[in-house]
Amino acid sequence: MAAAAPAATLSSSKALAFINGGGNFRFGKLYRRNSMELGKLGNSSFQFSSIGGRRIHFRTSVRSYDSTGGVDFPSQDEAQPRVYQWPDRKRPRVCILGGGFGGLYTALRLESLVWPDEKKPQVVLVDQSERFVFKPLLYELLSGEVDPWEIAPCFSDLLANTSVQFFRDRIKSLHPSDHFGMSGQTVSGSSGTVHLESGLSIEYDWLVLALGAEPRVDIVPGAAEYALPFYTLEDACKVDEKLKALERQNFGKNFPIRVAVVGCGYSGVELAATISERLQDKGIVEAINVDNNIMPNAPAGNREAAIKVLSSRNVKLLLGYFVRCIRKVENSRGGDIETAETRKHIILELQPAERGMQSQTLEADLVLWTVGTKPLLLELDSSDKPRDLPLNARGQAETDETLRVRGHPRIFAVGDSSAFRDSSGKVLPATAQVAFQQADFAGWNIWAAINDRPLLPFRFQNLGEMMTLGRYDAAITPSFIEGLTLEGPIGHTARKIAYLIRLPTDEHRVKVGISWLTKSVVDSVALLQDTISKGFSSS
């Protein structure tokens, strides 16, 4: 999903002081950049290392710096060790790594609580992107229901009226030290240090791990080269641009656009429903799933509503198959006349998951990948030394019932970074609903720890499940009313209202609410005019 040196985003009225390697103070120069200066995404891998522990790696990507103001860091070659100087040496220091649902909402929760003046924490939020992305609404970008600013506001705008400082940067390494003492603090007065790719180091008293995850497109040969994931804002924009290009290419021609969706979980089904509605009779959508049913873990009401919609839009379901490989076919025909045979150039080889079924080969113009994610927290190497952070097999941090990482009383983990287990010992799924609730508890428990209050055990409350099925269609199954599923326009409206309430800040909710209401009025007027026009023409 080569970048310029990332930088920290601050308001122009606040300059940061840094200590260089020799201990002298140095102030960063504030400057501005235009948003058109964004560079390409670049992948990078780096390591978490800890004192006496096992080296730990994770991989992520970052775009070049873009904001209304920031600290002008030197290039990596000439950068010297610099330590971020917190404004107040006495107040607690909280560093949050990751600005998704878990990280951003933890920061906002800390900001909303009532604190004694001397104990209100200073909060720094670090993320590799300039924007927070409300991922459940990414599908609406493809249907044209929302604009990017509505579901992907800038962190600088969301945090403008708070005391939270935002740094746009990548994490290079982590050195926790809270496991050395019962109190969680060492003789240096710090519970650990985070080193950023820009060369900046941040000492903290409390740390929140909320680094999220990335799609796994390396599972099948050819997937990374020829399939597009649908997980980030950049992914959604790429898919939208590809569909627009295919629609232009297909205009006036008699062969359909073929789209293959790999995976029939929530994401795959929502994609298939949205794209099939968009293409209508100009496209063919085929959805592939290794299970013999779609969304096997979803409530029955949501699954039945999805099957009904997919069937009505002629989405072909290939159940009980997995993708063996994806390859590209070189066009062998010459000439300027484009045919269906010369245009389809992506081949998916399907292998049956059970005996008695025949292998299949699909041709597609666009392949969308929705199978599997991997947490960005940690990726272990082959060292024999013991690691500091306890991880499960997926690379998530094992936590206790209060969301603290086991053995680290000053580190909390939420969302995809957390391997929180319920009463049955099962790890909670990495969903937005789980991250919402964990952020609320993590913020409260940091408040409780700072104020010498007992920490609360996290208890997940399943409120139900929602999914979009098109521009005016959705399905909602609330957990508190057994057997009820809201479908069609009613479900669509209820889903939009529920997510509007969940947007990060009151100011952003008001802006988006007005925008959605305006669009709804315009659509209603257009529909009324169309109905009247058809009535006159028929008479």
PDB file of C-alpha atoms in Angstrom, residues 160-444:
ATOM      1  CA  ALA A 160      -6.395  20.895  15.995  1.00  0.00           C
ATOM      2  CA  ASN A 161      -8.453  21.650  19.116  1.00  0.00           C
ATOM      3  CA  THR A 162      -6.636  19.206  21.377  1.00  0.00           C
ATOM      4  CA  SER A 163      -3.284  19.138  23.148  1.00  0.00           C
ATOM      5  CA  VAL A 164      -2.280  15.939  21.306  1.00  0.00           C
ATOM      6  CA  GLN A 165       0.834  16.337  19.157  1.00  0.00           C
ATOM      7  CA  PHE A 166       0.939  14.417  15.882  1.00  0.00           C
ATOM      8  CA  PHE A 167       4.182  13.137  14.369  1.00  0.00           C
ATOM      9  CA  ARG A 168       4.102  11.782  10.833  1.00  0.00           C
ATOM     10  CA  ASP A 169       6.921   9.285  10.946  1.00  0.00           C
ATOM     11  CA  ARG A 170       7.864   5.614  10.884  1.00  0.00           C
ATOM     12  CA  ILE A 171       8.890   3.612  13.926  1.00  0.00           C
ATOM     13  CA  LYS A 172      12.449   2.355  13.672  1.00  0.00           C
ATOM     14  CA  SER A 173      12.962   0.617  17.010  1.00  0.00           C
ATOM     15  CA  LEU A 174      11.502   0.256  20.480  1.00  0.00           C
ATOM     16  CA  HIS A 175      13.433  -0.028  23.744  1.00  0.00           C
ATOM     17  CA  PRO A 176      11.042  -0.793  26.643  1.00  0.00           C
ATOM     18  CA  SER A 177      12.451  -0.741  30.157  1.00  0.00           C
ATOM     19  CA  ASP A 178       9.324  -0.940  32.296  1.00  0.00           C
ATOM     20  CA  HIS A 179       9.913  -4.659  32.885  1.00  0.00           C
ATOM     21  CA  PHE A 180      13.031  -3.924  34.972  1.00  0.00           C
ATOM     22  CA  GLY A 181      11.142  -2.649  38.016  1.00  0.00           C
ATOM     23  CA  MET A 182       7.852  -3.293  39.754  1.00  0.00           C
ATOM     24  CA  SER A 183       6.798   0.334  39.352  1.00  0.00           C
ATOM     25  CA  GLY A 184       7.481   0.305  35.636  1.00  0.00           C
ATOM     26  CA  GLN A 185       9.992   3.157  35.747  1.00  0.00           C
ATOM     27  CA  THR A 186      13.765   2.971  35.721  1.00  0.00           C
ATOM     28  CA  VAL A 187      16.362   5.134  37.361  1.00  0.00           C
ATOM     29  CA  SER A 188      16.451   7.286  34.227  1.00  0.00           C
ATOM     30  CA  GLY A 189      12.833   8.314  34.896  1.00  0.00           C
ATOM     31  CA  SER A 190      11.641   6.756  31.639  1.00  0.00           C
ATOM     32  CA  SER A 191       9.665   3.590  30.944  1.00  0.00           C
ATOM     33  CA  GLY A 192      11.231   3.217  27.539  1.00  0.00           C
ATOM     34  CA  THR A 193      12.212   4.923  24.307  1.00  0.00           C
ATOM     35  CA  VAL A 194      10.805   4.901  20.789  1.00  0.00           C
ATOM     36  CA  HIS A 195      13.197   5.618  17.922  1.00  0.00           C
ATOM     37  CA  LEU A 196      11.696   7.044  14.742  1.00  0.00           C
ATOM     38  CA  GLU A 197      12.981   6.761  11.189  1.00  0.00           C
ATOM     39  CA  SER A 198      13.688  10.505  11.074  1.00  0.00           C
ATOM     40  CA  GLY A 199      16.282  10.097  13.852  1.00  0.00           C
ATOM     41  CA  LEU A 200      14.067  11.443  16.608  1.00  0.00           C
ATOM     42  CA  SER A 201      13.833   9.541  19.921  1.00  0.00           C
ATOM     43  CA  ILE A 202      10.820   9.810  22.214  1.00  0.00           C
ATOM     44  CA  GLU A 203      11.059   8.809  25.866  1.00  0.00           C
ATOM     45  CA  TYR A 204       7.735   7.842  27.381  1.00  0.00           C
ATOM     46  CA  ASP A 205       6.087   6.944  30.663  1.00  0.00           C
ATOM     47  CA  TRP A 206       3.205   5.099  28.985  1.00  0.00           C
ATOM     48  CA  LEU A 207       3.105   3.482  25.576  1.00  0.00           C
ATOM     49  CA  VAL A 208       0.132   2.354  23.476  1.00  0.00           C
ATOM     50  CA  LEU A 209       0.757  -0.129  20.655  1.00  0.00           C
ATOM     51  CA  ALA A 210      -1.879   0.369  17.948  1.00  0.00           C
ATOM     52  CA  LEU A 211       0.080  -0.212  14.751  1.00  0.00           C
ATOM     53  CA  GLY A 212      -2.663  -1.990  12.837  1.00  0.00           C
ATOM     54  CA  ALA A 213      -2.099  -4.539  10.088  1.00  0.00           C
ATOM     55  CA  GLU A 214      -1.492  -4.856   6.365  1.00  0.00           C
ATOM     56  CA  PRO A 215      -2.978  -7.219   3.754  1.00  0.00           C
ATOM     57  CA  ARG A 216      -1.158 -10.444   2.954  1.00  0.00           C
ATOM     58  CA  VAL A 217      -0.727 -10.542  -0.803  1.00  0.00           C
ATOM     59  CA  ASP A 218       2.263 -12.875  -0.711  1.00  0.00           C
ATOM     60  CA  ILE A 219       0.279 -16.024   0.061  1.00  0.00           C
ATOM     61  CA  VAL A 220      -0.225 -17.080  -3.563  1.00  0.00           C
ATOM     62  CA  PRO A 221       2.291 -16.808  -6.433  1.00  0.00           C
ATOM     63  CA  GLY A 222       1.448 -13.818  -8.592  1.00  0.00           C
ATOM     64  CA  ALA A 223      -0.958 -12.173  -6.134  1.00  0.00           C
ATOM     65  CA  ALA A 224       1.439  -9.374  -5.222  1.00  0.00           C
ATOM     66  CA  GLU A 225       2.047  -8.580  -8.907  1.00  0.00           C
ATOM     67  CA  TYR A 226      -1.429  -8.904 -10.394  1.00  0.00           C
ATOM     68  CA  ALA A 227      -3.987  -8.505  -7.586  1.00  0.00           C
ATOM     69  CA  LEU A 228      -5.020  -5.298  -5.846  1.00  0.00           C
ATOM     70  CA  PRO A 229      -5.725  -5.354  -2.086  1.00  0.00           C
ATOM     71  CA  PHE A 230      -8.590  -3.330  -0.646  1.00  0.00           C
ATOM     72  CA  TYR A 231      -7.476  -2.202   2.789  1.00  0.00           C
ATOM     73  CA  THR A 232      -6.259   1.408   2.765  1.00  0.00           C
ATOM     74  CA  LEU A 233      -7.362   4.710   1.248  1.00  0.00           C
ATOM     75  CA  GLU A 234      -4.642   4.334  -1.369  1.00  0.00           C
ATOM     76  CA  ASP A 235      -5.953   0.855  -2.215  1.00  0.00           C
ATOM     77  CA  ALA A 236      -9.507   2.149  -2.641  1.00  0.00           C
ATOM     78  CA  CYS A 237      -8.330   4.992  -4.882  1.00  0.00           C
ATOM     79  CA  LYS A 238      -6.320   2.562  -7.040  1.00  0.00           C
ATOM     80  CA  VAL A 239      -9.316   0.265  -7.455  1.00  0.00           C
ATOM     81  CA  ASP A 240     -11.571   3.211  -8.327  1.00  0.00           C
ATOM     82  CA  GLU A 241      -9.087   4.500 -10.928  1.00  0.00           C
ATOM     83  CA  LYS A 242      -8.708   1.031 -12.439  1.00  0.00           C
ATOM     84  CA  LEU A 243     -12.484   0.656 -12.710  1.00  0.00           C
ATOM     85  CA  LYS A 244     -12.772   4.077 -14.349  1.00  0.00           C
ATOM     86  CA  ALA A 245     -10.075   3.138 -16.852  1.00  0.00           C
ATOM     87  CA  LEU A 246     -11.852  -0.125 -17.674  1.00  0.00           C
ATOM     88  CA  GLU A 247     -15.182   1.684 -17.994  1.00  0.00           C
ATOM     89  CA  ARG A 248     -13.651   4.157 -20.459  1.00  0.00           C
ATOM     90  CA  GLN A 249     -11.979   1.329 -22.333  1.00  0.00           C
ATOM     91  CA  ASN A 250     -15.237  -0.626 -22.456  1.00  0.00           C
ATOM     92  CA  PHE A 251     -17.404   2.299 -23.583  1.00  0.00           C
ATOM     93  CA  GLY A 252     -19.303   1.436 -26.743  1.00  0.00           C
ATOM     94  CA  LYS A 253     -17.951  -2.113 -26.895  1.00  0.00           C
ATOM     95  CA  ASN A 254     -19.868  -5.323 -26.495  1.00  0.00           C
ATOM     96  CA  PHE A 255     -17.666  -7.325 -24.139  1.00  0.00           C
ATOM     97  CA  PRO A 256     -18.010  -7.016 -20.358  1.00  0.00           C
ATOM     98  CA  ILE A 257     -15.515  -6.003 -17.710  1.00  0.00           C
ATOM     99  CA  ARG A 258     -14.548  -9.088 -15.710  1.00  0.00           C
ATOM    100  CA  VAL A 259     -13.733  -8.642 -12.024  1.00  0.00           C
ATOM    101  CA  ALA A 260     -12.558 -11.474  -9.758  1.00  0.00           C
ATOM    102  CA  VAL A 261     -12.820 -11.040  -5.983  1.00  0.00           C
ATOM    103  CA  VAL A 262     -10.700 -13.438  -3.923  1.00  0.00           C
ATOM    104  CA  GLY A 263     -12.318 -14.108  -0.559  1.00  0.00           C
ATOM    105  CA  CYS A 264     -15.955 -14.076   0.533  1.00  0.00           C
ATOM    106  CA  GLY A 265     -15.655 -12.726   4.039  1.00  0.00           C
ATOM    107  CA  TYR A 266     -17.262  -9.379   4.815  1.00  0.00           C
ATOM    108  CA  SER A 267     -14.779  -7.399   2.731  1.00  0.00           C
ATOM    109  CA  GLY A 268     -15.044  -9.647  -0.319  1.00  0.00           C
ATOM    110  CA  VAL A 269     -18.843  -9.763  -0.285  1.00  0.00           C
ATOM    111  CA  GLU A 270     -19.156  -5.999   0.206  1.00  0.00           C
ATOM    112  CA  LEU A 271     -16.742  -5.429  -2.686  1.00  0.00           C
ATOM    113  CA  ALA A 272     -18.580  -7.867  -4.961  1.00  0.00           C
ATOM    114  CA  ALA A 273     -21.959  -6.287  -4.167  1.00  0.00           C
ATOM    115  CA  THR A 274     -20.691  -2.716  -4.632  1.00  0.00           C
ATOM    116  CA  ILE A 275     -18.822  -3.358  -7.896  1.00  0.00           C
ATOM    117  CA  SER A 276     -21.594  -5.469  -9.426  1.00  0.00           C
ATOM    118  CA  GLU A 277     -24.050  -2.649  -8.767  1.00  0.00           C
ATOM    119  CA  ARG A 278     -21.654  -0.112 -10.275  1.00  0.00           C
ATOM    120  CA  LEU A 279     -20.950  -2.108 -13.451  1.00  0.00           C
ATOM    121  CA  GLN A 280     -24.495  -3.534 -13.843  1.00  0.00           C
ATOM    122  CA  ASP A 281     -24.819  -5.288 -17.219  1.00  0.00           C
ATOM    123  CA  LYS A 282     -21.427  -3.949 -18.347  1.00  0.00           C
ATOM    124  CA  GLY A 283     -19.512  -6.260 -16.021  1.00  0.00           C
ATOM    125  CA  ILE A 284     -19.217  -9.774 -14.668  1.00  0.00           C
ATOM    126  CA  VAL A 285     -18.180 -10.241 -11.034  1.00  0.00           C
ATOM    127  CA  GLU A 286     -16.916 -13.615  -9.802  1.00  0.00           C
ATOM    128  CA  ALA A 287     -16.230 -14.205  -6.089  1.00  0.00           C
ATOM    129  CA  ILE A 288     -13.986 -17.063  -4.954  1.00  0.00           C
ATOM    130  CA  ASN A 289     -14.008 -18.613  -1.491  1.00  0.00           C
ATOM    131  CA  VAL A 290     -12.319 -21.659   0.012  1.00  0.00           C
ATOM    132  CA  ASP A 291     -15.342 -22.382   2.235  1.00  0.00           C
ATOM    133  CA  ASN A 292     -18.566 -23.779   0.853  1.00  0.00           C
ATOM    134  CA  ASN A 293     -20.466 -20.733   2.044  1.00  0.00           C
ATOM    135  CA  ILE A 294     -19.936 -16.986   2.130  1.00  0.00           C
ATOM    136  CA  MET A 295     -19.219 -15.197   5.425  1.00  0.00           C
ATOM    137  CA  PRO A 296     -19.280 -18.397   7.520  1.00  0.00           C
ATOM    138  CA  ASN A 297     -18.891 -16.485  10.804  1.00  0.00           C
ATOM    139  CA  ALA A 298     -21.523 -13.829  10.069  1.00  0.00           C
ATOM    140  CA  PRO A 299     -25.035 -13.784  11.546  1.00  0.00           C
ATOM    141  CA  ALA A 300     -27.523 -15.760   9.484  1.00  0.00           C
ATOM    142  CA  GLY A 301     -29.546 -12.632   8.675  1.00  0.00           C
ATOM    143  CA  ASN A 302     -26.581 -10.803   7.158  1.00  0.00           C
ATOM    144  CA  ARG A 303     -25.507 -13.859   5.181  1.00  0.00           C
ATOM    145  CA  GLU A 304     -28.991 -14.448   3.773  1.00  0.00           C
ATOM    146  CA  ALA A 305     -29.353 -10.778   2.813  1.00  0.00           C
ATOM    147  CA  ALA A 306     -25.974 -10.872   1.063  1.00  0.00           C
ATOM    148  CA  ILE A 307     -26.799 -14.051  -0.868  1.00  0.00           C
ATOM    149  CA  LYS A 308     -30.070 -12.505  -2.031  1.00  0.00           C
ATOM    150  CA  VAL A 309     -28.374  -9.333  -3.275  1.00  0.00           C
ATOM    151  CA  LEU A 310     -25.482 -11.143  -4.976  1.00  0.00           C
ATOM    152  CA  SER A 311     -27.916 -13.471  -6.717  1.00  0.00           C
ATOM    153  CA  SER A 312     -30.053 -10.580  -7.965  1.00  0.00           C
ATOM    154  CA  ARG A 313     -26.960  -8.940  -9.477  1.00  0.00           C
ATOM    155  CA  ASN A 314     -25.707 -12.126 -11.154  1.00  0.00           C
ATOM    156  CA  VAL A 315     -22.533 -12.373  -9.109  1.00  0.00           C
ATOM    157  CA  LYS A 316     -21.020 -15.791  -9.746  1.00  0.00           C
ATOM    158  CA  LEU A 317     -19.927 -17.547  -6.565  1.00  0.00           C
ATOM    159  CA  LEU A 318     -17.104 -20.084  -6.848  1.00  0.00           C
ATOM    160  CA  LEU A 319     -17.260 -21.770  -3.454  1.00  0.00           C
ATOM    161  CA  GLY A 320     -14.951 -24.513  -2.272  1.00  0.00           C
ATOM    162  CA  TYR A 321     -11.984 -23.253  -4.304  1.00  0.00           C
ATOM    163  CA  PHE A 322      -8.689 -21.639  -3.445  1.00  0.00           C
ATOM    164  CA  VAL A 323      -6.432 -19.715  -5.800  1.00  0.00           C
ATOM    165  CA  ARG A 324      -3.337 -21.724  -6.730  1.00  0.00           C
ATOM    166  CA  CYS A 325      -1.626 -18.943  -8.675  1.00  0.00           C
ATOM    167  CA  ILE A 326      -2.270 -15.735 -10.611  1.00  0.00           C
ATOM    168  CA  ARG A 327      -0.444 -15.026 -13.820  1.00  0.00           C
ATOM    169  CA  LYS A 328      -0.497 -12.628 -16.703  1.00  0.00           C
ATOM    170  CA  VAL A 329      -1.057 -13.737 -20.296  1.00  0.00           C
ATOM    171  CA  GLU A 330       0.976 -12.004 -22.957  1.00  0.00           C
ATOM    172  CA  ASN A 331      -1.248 -10.932 -25.824  1.00  0.00           C
ATOM    173  CA  SER A 332      -0.205 -12.864 -28.910  1.00  0.00           C
ATOM    174  CA  ARG A 333      -2.507 -11.197 -31.397  1.00  0.00           C
ATOM    175  CA  GLY A 334      -1.416  -8.117 -33.210  1.00  0.00           C
ATOM    176  CA  GLY A 335      -3.327  -5.351 -34.900  1.00  0.00           C
ATOM    177  CA  ASP A 336      -5.303  -2.382 -33.661  1.00  0.00           C
ATOM    178  CA  ILE A 337      -8.662  -4.144 -33.230  1.00  0.00           C
ATOM    179  CA  GLU A 338      -9.249  -4.993 -29.576  1.00  0.00           C
ATOM    180  CA  THR A 339     -11.265  -8.102 -28.822  1.00  0.00           C
ATOM    181  CA  ALA A 340     -12.375  -9.815 -25.636  1.00  0.00           C
ATOM    182  CA  GLU A 341      -9.601 -12.361 -26.146  1.00  0.00           C
ATOM    183  CA  THR A 342      -6.813  -9.817 -26.451  1.00  0.00           C
ATOM    184  CA  ARG A 343      -7.909  -7.638 -23.537  1.00  0.00           C
ATOM    185  CA  LYS A 344      -8.305 -10.190 -20.748  1.00  0.00           C
ATOM    186  CA  HIS A 345      -4.788 -10.842 -19.608  1.00  0.00           C
ATOM    187  CA  ILE A 346      -4.972 -11.981 -15.935  1.00  0.00           C
ATOM    188  CA  ILE A 347      -5.452 -15.689 -15.320  1.00  0.00           C
ATOM    189  CA  LEU A 348      -6.458 -17.253 -11.994  1.00  0.00           C
ATOM    190  CA  GLU A 349      -5.886 -20.979 -11.563  1.00  0.00           C
ATOM    191  CA  LEU A 350      -8.353 -22.406  -9.040  1.00  0.00           C
ATOM    192  CA  GLN A 351      -7.826 -25.604  -7.091  1.00  0.00           C
ATOM    193  CA  PRO A 352     -10.774 -27.375  -5.403  1.00  0.00           C
ATOM    194  CA  ALA A 353     -10.596 -27.531  -1.627  1.00  0.00           C
ATOM    195  CA  GLU A 354     -12.337 -30.917  -1.578  1.00  0.00           C
ATOM    196  CA  ARG A 355     -12.266 -34.015  -3.716  1.00  0.00           C
ATOM    197  CA  GLY A 356     -14.830 -34.502  -6.432  1.00  0.00           C
ATOM    198  CA  MET A 357     -14.542 -30.998  -7.909  1.00  0.00           C
ATOM    199  CA  GLN A 358     -12.692 -30.009 -11.057  1.00  0.00           C
ATOM    200  CA  SER A 359      -9.973 -27.371 -11.248  1.00  0.00           C
ATOM    201  CA  GLN A 360     -10.962 -24.153 -12.990  1.00  0.00           C
ATOM    202  CA  THR A 361      -9.274 -21.288 -14.791  1.00  0.00           C
ATOM    203  CA  LEU A 362     -10.668 -17.761 -14.741  1.00  0.00           C
ATOM    204  CA  GLU A 363      -9.840 -14.766 -16.894  1.00  0.00           C
ATOM    205  CA  ALA A 364     -10.165 -11.283 -15.412  1.00  0.00           C
ATOM    206  CA  ASP A 365      -9.473  -7.640 -16.139  1.00  0.00           C
ATOM    207  CA  LEU A 366      -9.202  -6.840 -12.427  1.00  0.00           C
ATOM    208  CA  VAL A 367      -8.393  -9.088  -9.459  1.00  0.00           C
ATOM    209  CA  LEU A 368      -9.194  -7.881  -5.932  1.00  0.00           C
ATOM    210  CA  TRP A 369      -7.556  -9.566  -2.934  1.00  0.00           C
ATOM    211  CA  THR A 370      -9.359  -9.649   0.431  1.00  0.00           C
ATOM    212  CA  VAL A 371      -7.835 -12.731   2.076  1.00  0.00           C
ATOM    213  CA  GLY A 372      -5.624 -12.451   5.133  1.00  0.00           C
ATOM    214  CA  THR A 373      -3.845  -9.690   7.045  1.00  0.00           C
ATOM    215  CA  LYS A 374      -0.702  -9.592   9.148  1.00  0.00           C
ATOM    216  CA  PRO A 375      -0.166  -7.302  12.171  1.00  0.00           C
ATOM    217  CA  LEU A 376       2.453  -4.603  11.703  1.00  0.00           C
ATOM    218  CA  LEU A 377       3.576  -4.853  15.308  1.00  0.00           C
ATOM    219  CA  LEU A 378       6.414  -7.330  15.286  1.00  0.00           C
ATOM    220  CA  GLU A 379       8.048  -9.880  13.048  1.00  0.00           C
ATOM    221  CA  LEU A 380      10.542 -12.117  14.813  1.00  0.00           C
ATOM    222  CA  ASP A 381      13.901 -13.181  13.410  1.00  0.00           C
ATOM    223  CA  SER A 382      15.800 -16.408  14.041  1.00  0.00           C
ATOM    224  CA  SER A 383      17.725 -15.209  17.105  1.00  0.00           C
ATOM    225  CA  ASP A 384      17.892 -17.586  20.047  1.00  0.00           C
ATOM    226  CA  LYS A 385      17.761 -14.788  22.609  1.00  0.00           C
ATOM    227  CA  PRO A 386      14.558 -14.328  24.611  1.00  0.00           C
ATOM    228  CA  ARG A 387      12.239 -11.589  23.409  1.00  0.00           C
ATOM    229  CA  ASP A 388      10.931  -8.814  25.593  1.00  0.00           C
ATOM    230  CA  LEU A 389       7.388  -8.531  24.227  1.00  0.00           C
ATOM    231  CA  PRO A 390       5.295 -11.707  24.432  1.00  0.00           C
ATOM    232  CA  LEU A 391       3.789 -12.467  21.028  1.00  0.00           C
ATOM    233  CA  ASN A 392       1.371 -15.004  19.663  1.00  0.00           C
ATOM    234  CA  ALA A 393       1.903 -16.842  16.389  1.00  0.00           C
ATOM    235  CA  ARG A 394       0.449 -13.951  14.348  1.00  0.00           C
ATOM    236  CA  GLY A 395       2.777 -11.360  15.889  1.00  0.00           C
ATOM    237  CA  GLN A 396       0.243  -9.792  18.253  1.00  0.00           C
ATOM    238  CA  ALA A 397       1.173  -8.814  21.805  1.00  0.00           C
ATOM    239  CA  GLU A 398      -0.303 -10.982  24.540  1.00  0.00           C
ATOM    240  CA  THR A 399      -2.146  -8.800  27.035  1.00  0.00           C
ATOM    241  CA  ASP A 400      -3.732  -9.225  30.430  1.00  0.00           C
ATOM    242  CA  GLU A 401      -7.384  -8.430  31.135  1.00  0.00           C
ATOM    243  CA  THR A 402      -6.623  -4.695  31.436  1.00  0.00           C
ATOM    244  CA  LEU A 403      -5.022  -4.573  27.940  1.00  0.00           C
ATOM    245  CA  ARG A 404      -1.506  -4.217  29.370  1.00  0.00           C
ATOM    246  CA  VAL A 405       1.166  -6.253  27.588  1.00  0.00           C
ATOM    247  CA  ARG A 406       2.152  -9.138  29.835  1.00  0.00           C
ATOM    248  CA  GLY A 407       5.306  -8.321  31.776  1.00  0.00           C
ATOM    249  CA  HIS A 408       5.133  -4.646  30.775  1.00  0.00           C
ATOM    250  CA  PRO A 409       2.994  -2.606  33.193  1.00  0.00           C
ATOM    251  CA  ARG A 410       3.517   0.612  31.185  1.00  0.00           C
ATOM    252  CA  ILE A 411       2.607  -0.720  27.717  1.00  0.00           C
ATOM    253  CA  PHE A 412      -0.941  -1.206  26.411  1.00  0.00           C
ATOM    254  CA  ALA A 413      -1.873  -2.939  23.148  1.00  0.00           C
ATOM    255  CA  VAL A 414      -5.143  -2.448  21.243  1.00  0.00           C
ATOM    256  CA  GLY A 415      -6.689  -3.406  17.922  1.00  0.00           C
ATOM    257  CA  ASP A 416      -4.647  -5.542  15.535  1.00  0.00           C
ATOM    258  CA  SER A 417      -1.621  -5.239  17.860  1.00  0.00           C
ATOM    259  CA  SER A 418      -3.453  -6.930  20.734  1.00  0.00           C
ATOM    260  CA  ALA A 419      -3.964 -10.654  21.295  1.00  0.00           C
ATOM    261  CA  PHE A 420      -6.631 -10.126  23.932  1.00  0.00           C
ATOM    262  CA  ARG A 421      -8.378 -13.360  24.833  1.00  0.00           C
ATOM    263  CA  ASP A 422     -11.973 -13.646  25.959  1.00  0.00           C
ATOM    264  CA  SER A 423     -13.223 -15.859  28.787  1.00  0.00           C
ATOM    265  CA  SER A 424     -13.023 -18.932  26.530  1.00  0.00           C
ATOM    266  CA  GLY A 425      -9.381 -18.238  25.634  1.00  0.00           C
ATOM    267  CA  LYS A 426     -10.165 -17.186  22.065  1.00  0.00           C
ATOM    268  CA  VAL A 427      -8.416 -14.118  20.614  1.00  0.00           C
ATOM    269  CA  LEU A 428     -10.909 -11.407  19.707  1.00  0.00           C
ATOM    270  CA  PRO A 429     -11.220 -10.667  15.974  1.00  0.00           C
ATOM    271  CA  ALA A 430      -9.410  -7.635  14.590  1.00  0.00           C
ATOM    272  CA  THR A 431     -12.509  -5.575  13.800  1.00  0.00           C
ATOM    273  CA  ALA A 432     -13.262  -1.883  14.065  1.00  0.00           C
ATOM    274  CA  GLN A 433     -15.828  -2.600  16.785  1.00  0.00           C
ATOM    275  CA  VAL A 434     -13.220  -4.310  18.960  1.00  0.00           C
ATOM    276  CA  ALA A 435     -10.698  -1.487  18.417  1.00  0.00           C
ATOM    277  CA  PHE A 436     -13.323   1.158  19.314  1.00  0.00           C
ATOM    278  CA  GLN A 437     -14.048  -0.470  22.637  1.00  0.00           C
ATOM    279  CA  GLN A 438     -10.431  -1.279  23.475  1.00  0.00           C
ATOM    280  CA  ALA A 439      -9.431   2.336  22.851  1.00  0.00           C
ATOM    281  CA  ASP A 440     -12.055   3.463  25.344  1.00  0.00           C
ATOM    282  CA  PHE A 441     -10.752   1.066  28.005  1.00  0.00           C
ATOM    283  CA  ALA A 442      -7.076   1.773  27.291  1.00  0.00           C
ATOM    284  CA  GLY A 443      -7.621   5.519  27.723  1.00  0.00           C
ATOM    285  CA  TRP A 444      -9.532   4.975  30.945  1.00  0.00           C
TER     286      TRP A 444
END
